[in-house]
Amino acid sequence: MNWLDTILQGVLLGGLYALFAAGLSLVFGIMRLVNLAHGDLIVLAAFLILVLVTALGLNPFVAAVIAAPLMFAIGWALQYLLLNRTLGKDILPPLLVTFGLSIVIQNGLLESFSADSRRVFAGSLESASINLGPVNAGIMPLMTFFLAIAVIVCLNQLIYRTSVGRAFRATSDDPVTAGLMGIRPQRIFALATGLAMVVVTIAALYLGTRANFDPTSGPSRLIYAFEAVIIGGLGSLWGTLAGGIILGVAQTIGAAINPEWQILAGHLAFLGVLLFKPRGLFPRAVD
Amino acid sequence: MTLLETKGLTASYGDFQALFGVDITVGAGETIAIIGANGAGKTTLMRSISGVLANSAASILYRNEPIGALPAPDILARGIAMVPEGRKLFPSLTVEENLLIGNYGRKVDGPWTLESIFALFPILEERRNNPATALSGGQQQMVAIGRALMSNPEVLLCDEISLGLAPVVVRGIYATFPRIRETGASIVIVEQDIAQALKVADCVYCMMEGRVTLTGRSSDLSRDDIHKAYFGTEHHELA
Amino acid sequence: MTMAIPSFTVETRTRASTLSAAAVIALLLLAFAAPFIVSRGVIQELFFILTMLVLAQNWNLLAGYAGLISVGQQAFVGFGAYTMFGAVILFGVDPVVAILIAGLFSIALAFPTAFFTFRLYGPYFAIGTWVVAEVVRLLLAQWKALGGGTGTSLPRDATRDMVGVDMMRDVFGMKASQASDALTYWLALILVVATIGFIYGLLRSKQGLGLAAVRDNEQAARAVGVDARRMKTLVYLATAFITGICGALIYVQKARISPDAAFSVTDWTAYVIFIVVIGGIGTIEGPILGVIIFFLLQNLLADYGSWYLLVLGLLGIAIMLFAPRGLWGLFSDRTGIQLFPVRRVLKGGPLNLTHKGGPHG
């Protein structure tokens, strides 16, 4: 086994997992909501991109650019009309409603698209790679990884350097007092989910071009996203990237030993971190 | 000119009624104080005016517009800003960010900007990048006041700003009030510190158990009057 | 000055519950007689309803009472089933005995799973339980002796020679397969009665009061001396035990297992959650109502594939938003009827309180 190559693949895979997780992390940070349908929304976005590609003959990247505002609107509406009603002290409603949503999306997609495995074709880019000394790195995985970094940088800039970001943080601290500042928490939450859906669309683009997906692929993406967030530590986007990388490397090492062990290796790494550092590796000081 | 008034304002928390028909009038440029013991309903009154608690539309009028049913962001947009009880600064934001968020919902040109607030409370400029909750109580109160001022309000509501602060700190904060009054804003303060309230306010309302029991110009009221209205009993000197 | 001190008693019995107790006994007698009355197909459907009810009551106890919202109970269903298969195929144990062993092994599994998942809270706990279930599934899929990823079947004579089957053939003249269906049915019935009896007894006990306190306000409960963590752990272990037994029983009847089926999130968690949510979370009556509705819906929409789950999902969302206490909760709020009363009412004092609405008793 070429260790260097395995680890590199794992790191790059981590970029994809970080993309899956970034949206989840953002929404949880702002409104303490974990959307159990998050993975299914990634798959929904992937199907949306697929439809745009096949129906309009567009390049996948262009399709993603068109899909992004659509997903933003879907996320905004979802939060404003449905999920805002579940927010409150009780943890049961958001969990159960998003669980129900997950089932609805999965089965809606099954009815619309059948259970067949799909792929978004990115042409020659899929197999292109560049030579980095002793290893080869695929162009798509590299792009995914750097895009993950770019997304995290942008999100952090948004949250810490802009007026809207201040509003996000203030609302997360204290929605009532935020209202006294003229912030409308319902709209802020909707904006946050809409934004998360844009990140989800980017994640979906790379999911769709990299591997096969079908309507039931959602839950696994949710689990990877969740594991990345927990390993990295709640509240930190860079931590989420680190978590994603650790997960990715664990998976590729497991796969290199025995292809059947890839996913299990990831889970075991997650449990390992949970055992020794229940708050994750880089948790925010205040939660 | 009457800027803000409440007419027969009632409020309840579930089965518990906190306000029984309260009438308050605030004129332009006026400072009024609302005093009363704990549980008298003062904070409930503030929360009703600021929109945190919903009431019937006509029970609160601002420039003759019924605002009683409006939510907090709409109240701020009209020019009524609140310094909430307990400061309620945002822990995730620095001092400067807490100030900046004050005009998120109302961006109006006026005397109050980040610079002029730093001039009012110089210590805050030194601490501008610290997390807001790392400051002392008195400094946090300054941030809370500054935050409300950032929206250049026409009416400033101050709910129990002396709570938990040492008297010298309270005096220091109230010493800045003349500068705030100069800009023409009306101020409504809720206070348990009666002496401070009388010093600062033109007009005083005393509340007990959800009702206004006394009102008058602060210079006209005697200690006995206030005592009776505050506690509901005659003032007895202990021999 | 003396005062007459009124004597207070705490009661949970209501008029409706006394009536329903009699009805329940009659119903149970009828249920036990069912294998002699109805066809084998109906027995199999009843078996399905009963086992789903057991799973639902357990999930309800976990989520509605202990506040542990798990999306991973399929771990115990599958693990219990696989333990049973392992005991029967590898060690020749009688399936009925193997079911009990499955329960014990499930408790053993519950210890490490609780250890890991209790480090997480709220929604993260939920996903954590899901991950654990996946880990167990993936590990068992590696066990070649039990069919690995594709699974295996129970040998025919294993079910044919189950404890009691011979007796049933001799005494009642049943054929072997009919007898084993009847046996599993009766076991399911006993399991339902035992589960509901256990839950009802627990909720009426002092421990149950502590549990309700923990669910409503953990900090306050701790302040009055309730050991919240211990309560939750015990409930988690108990539900693992029963769920494991139920899983083993289900797969004795199915006689064929595979990792994907035994650990299916849809079958053992999604359906269960919807049953509890639609019926009414936090009550014993809720899951009973939920299972009936679920069964009717399933028959109604059987031919419509994924529409069935879609409808269930939408219904679940709607109920959670507009009737969070489920259909039984709506009914109970309107009428004040409780069939399994666990609310403690103070009787005999000057106030002589009547029933007033309150959360989950």
Coordinates of N, CA and C in Angstrom, one line a residue, chain A residues 159-161 163-167 169-185 188 284, chain B residues 47 50 52 71-74 76 82 84 87-88 90-94 97 100-107 147:
Chain A
I159 N -19.4 35.5 8.6 CA -19.9 35.5 10.0 C -19.1 36.5 10.9
Y160 N -17.8 36.7 10.6 CA -17.1 37.6 11.5 C -16.8 39.0 11.1
R161 N -17.1 39.2 9.8 CA -16.7 40.5 9.3 C -17.9 41.3 8.7
S163 N -22.1 42.7 8.7 CA -23.2 43.1 9.5 C -24.2 41.9 9.6
V164 N -24.4 41.2 8.5 CA -25.3 40.0 8.6 C -24.7 38.9 9.5
G165 N -23.4 38.8 9.4 CA -22.7 37.8 10.3 C -22.9 38.2 11.8
R166 N -22.8 39.5 12.0 CA -23.1 39.9 13.4 C -24.5 39.5 13.8
A167 N -25.4 39.8 12.9 CA -26.8 39.4 13.2 C -27.0 37.9 13.4
R169 N -24.7 35.9 14.7 CA -24.2 35.6 16.0 C -25.1 36.1 17.1
A170 N -25.6 37.3 16.9 CA -26.4 37.9 17.9 C -27.7 37.0 18.1
T171 N -28.3 36.6 17.0 CA -29.5 35.9 17.0 C -29.3 34.5 17.7
S172 N -28.1 34.0 17.4 CA -27.8 32.7 18.0 C -27.6 32.8 19.5
D173 N -27.1 34.0 20.0 CA -27.0 34.2 21.4 C -28.3 34.4 22.1
D174 N -29.1 35.2 21.5 CA -30.3 35.7 22.2 C -31.3 36.3 21.2
P175 N -32.2 35.4 20.7 CA -33.1 35.9 19.7 C -34.1 37.1 20.1
V176 N -34.4 37.1 21.4 CA -35.3 38.1 21.8 C -34.7 39.5 21.8
T177 N -33.5 39.6 22.4 CA -32.7 40.8 22.4 C -32.3 41.2 21.0
A178 N -32.1 40.2 20.1 CA -31.7 40.5 18.7 C -32.9 41.2 18.1
G179 N -34.1 40.8 18.5 CA -35.3 41.5 18.0 C -35.3 43.0 18.4
L180 N -34.8 43.3 19.6 CA -34.8 44.7 20.0 C -33.8 45.5 19.2
M181 N -32.9 44.8 18.5 CA -31.9 45.5 17.6 C -32.5 45.6 16.2
G182 N -33.7 45.2 16.0 CA -34.3 45.3 14.7 C -34.0 44.0 13.8
I183 N -33.4 43.0 14.4 CA -33.2 41.7 13.7 C -34.5 40.9 13.8
R184 N -34.9 40.3 12.7 CA -36.0 39.4 12.7 C -35.5 38.0 12.7
P185 N -35.5 37.3 13.8 CA -34.9 36.0 13.9 C -35.5 35.0 12.9
I188 N -33.6 35.7 9.8 CA -32.2 35.3 9.9 C -32.1 33.8 9.8
R284 N -15.3 24.9 20.2 CA -15.3 26.3 20.6 C -15.4 26.4 22.1
Chain B
R47 N -41.3 46.0 28.5 CA -41.4 45.0 27.4 C -42.6 45.2 26.5
S50 N -41.6 48.1 24.2 CA -40.6 47.8 23.2 C -41.0 46.7 22.2
V52 N -41.5 43.5 22.9 CA -41.2 42.1 23.3 C -42.5 41.4 23.7
P71 N -44.2 43.9 16.6 CA -43.1 43.2 17.2 C -41.9 44.2 17.4
A72 N -40.9 43.7 18.1 CA -39.8 44.6 18.5 C -39.1 45.2 17.3
P73 N -38.7 44.5 16.3 CA -38.0 45.2 15.2 C -38.8 46.4 14.6
D74 N -40.1 46.3 14.5 CA -40.9 47.4 14.0 C -40.9 48.6 15.0
L76 N -38.4 49.4 17.0 CA -37.1 50.0 16.9 C -37.1 50.9 15.6
M82 N -34.4 50.2 23.3 CA -34.5 49.7 24.6 C -33.1 49.3 25.1
P84 N -32.2 46.8 27.7 CA -33.0 45.8 28.4 C -32.5 45.6 29.9
R87 N -28.9 44.1 31.0 CA -28.0 44.4 29.9 C -28.2 43.6 28.7
K88 N -28.2 42.3 28.8 CA -28.4 41.4 27.6 C -27.5 41.8 26.5
F90 N -24.6 40.7 23.8 CA -24.4 39.4 23.0 C -23.0 38.9 23.3
P91 N -22.9 37.7 24.0 CA -21.6 37.2 24.4 C -20.7 36.9 23.2
S92 N -21.3 36.5 22.1 CA -20.4 36.2 20.9 C -19.8 37.4 20.2
L93 N -20.3 38.6 20.6 CA -19.8 39.8 19.9 C -18.9 40.6 20.8
T94 N -17.9 41.3 20.2 CA -17.1 42.2 21.0 C -17.8 43.4 21.4
E97 N -18.7 45.3 18.3 CA -19.7 44.7 17.5 C -21.1 44.8 18.2
L100 N -22.2 48.2 17.2 CA -22.6 48.2 15.8 C -23.9 47.6 15.5
I101 N -24.2 46.5 16.3 CA -25.5 45.8 16.0 C -26.7 46.7 16.4
G102 N -26.4 47.7 17.2 CA -27.5 48.6 17.7 C -28.3 49.2 16.6
N103 N -27.7 49.5 15.4 CA -28.4 50.2 14.4 C -28.7 49.2 13.2
Y104 N -28.7 47.9 13.5 CA -29.0 47.0 12.4 C -30.4 47.2 11.8
G105 N -31.3 47.6 12.7 CA -32.7 47.7 12.2 C -33.1 49.1 12.0
R106 N -32.3 50.1 12.3 CA -32.7 51.5 12.1 C -31.4 52.3 11.8
K107 N -31.2 52.6 10.6 CA -30.0 53.4 10.2 C -30.4 54.8 9.9
R147 N -25.3 50.8 22.7 CA -25.9 50.0 21.7 C -27.3 50.6 21.3

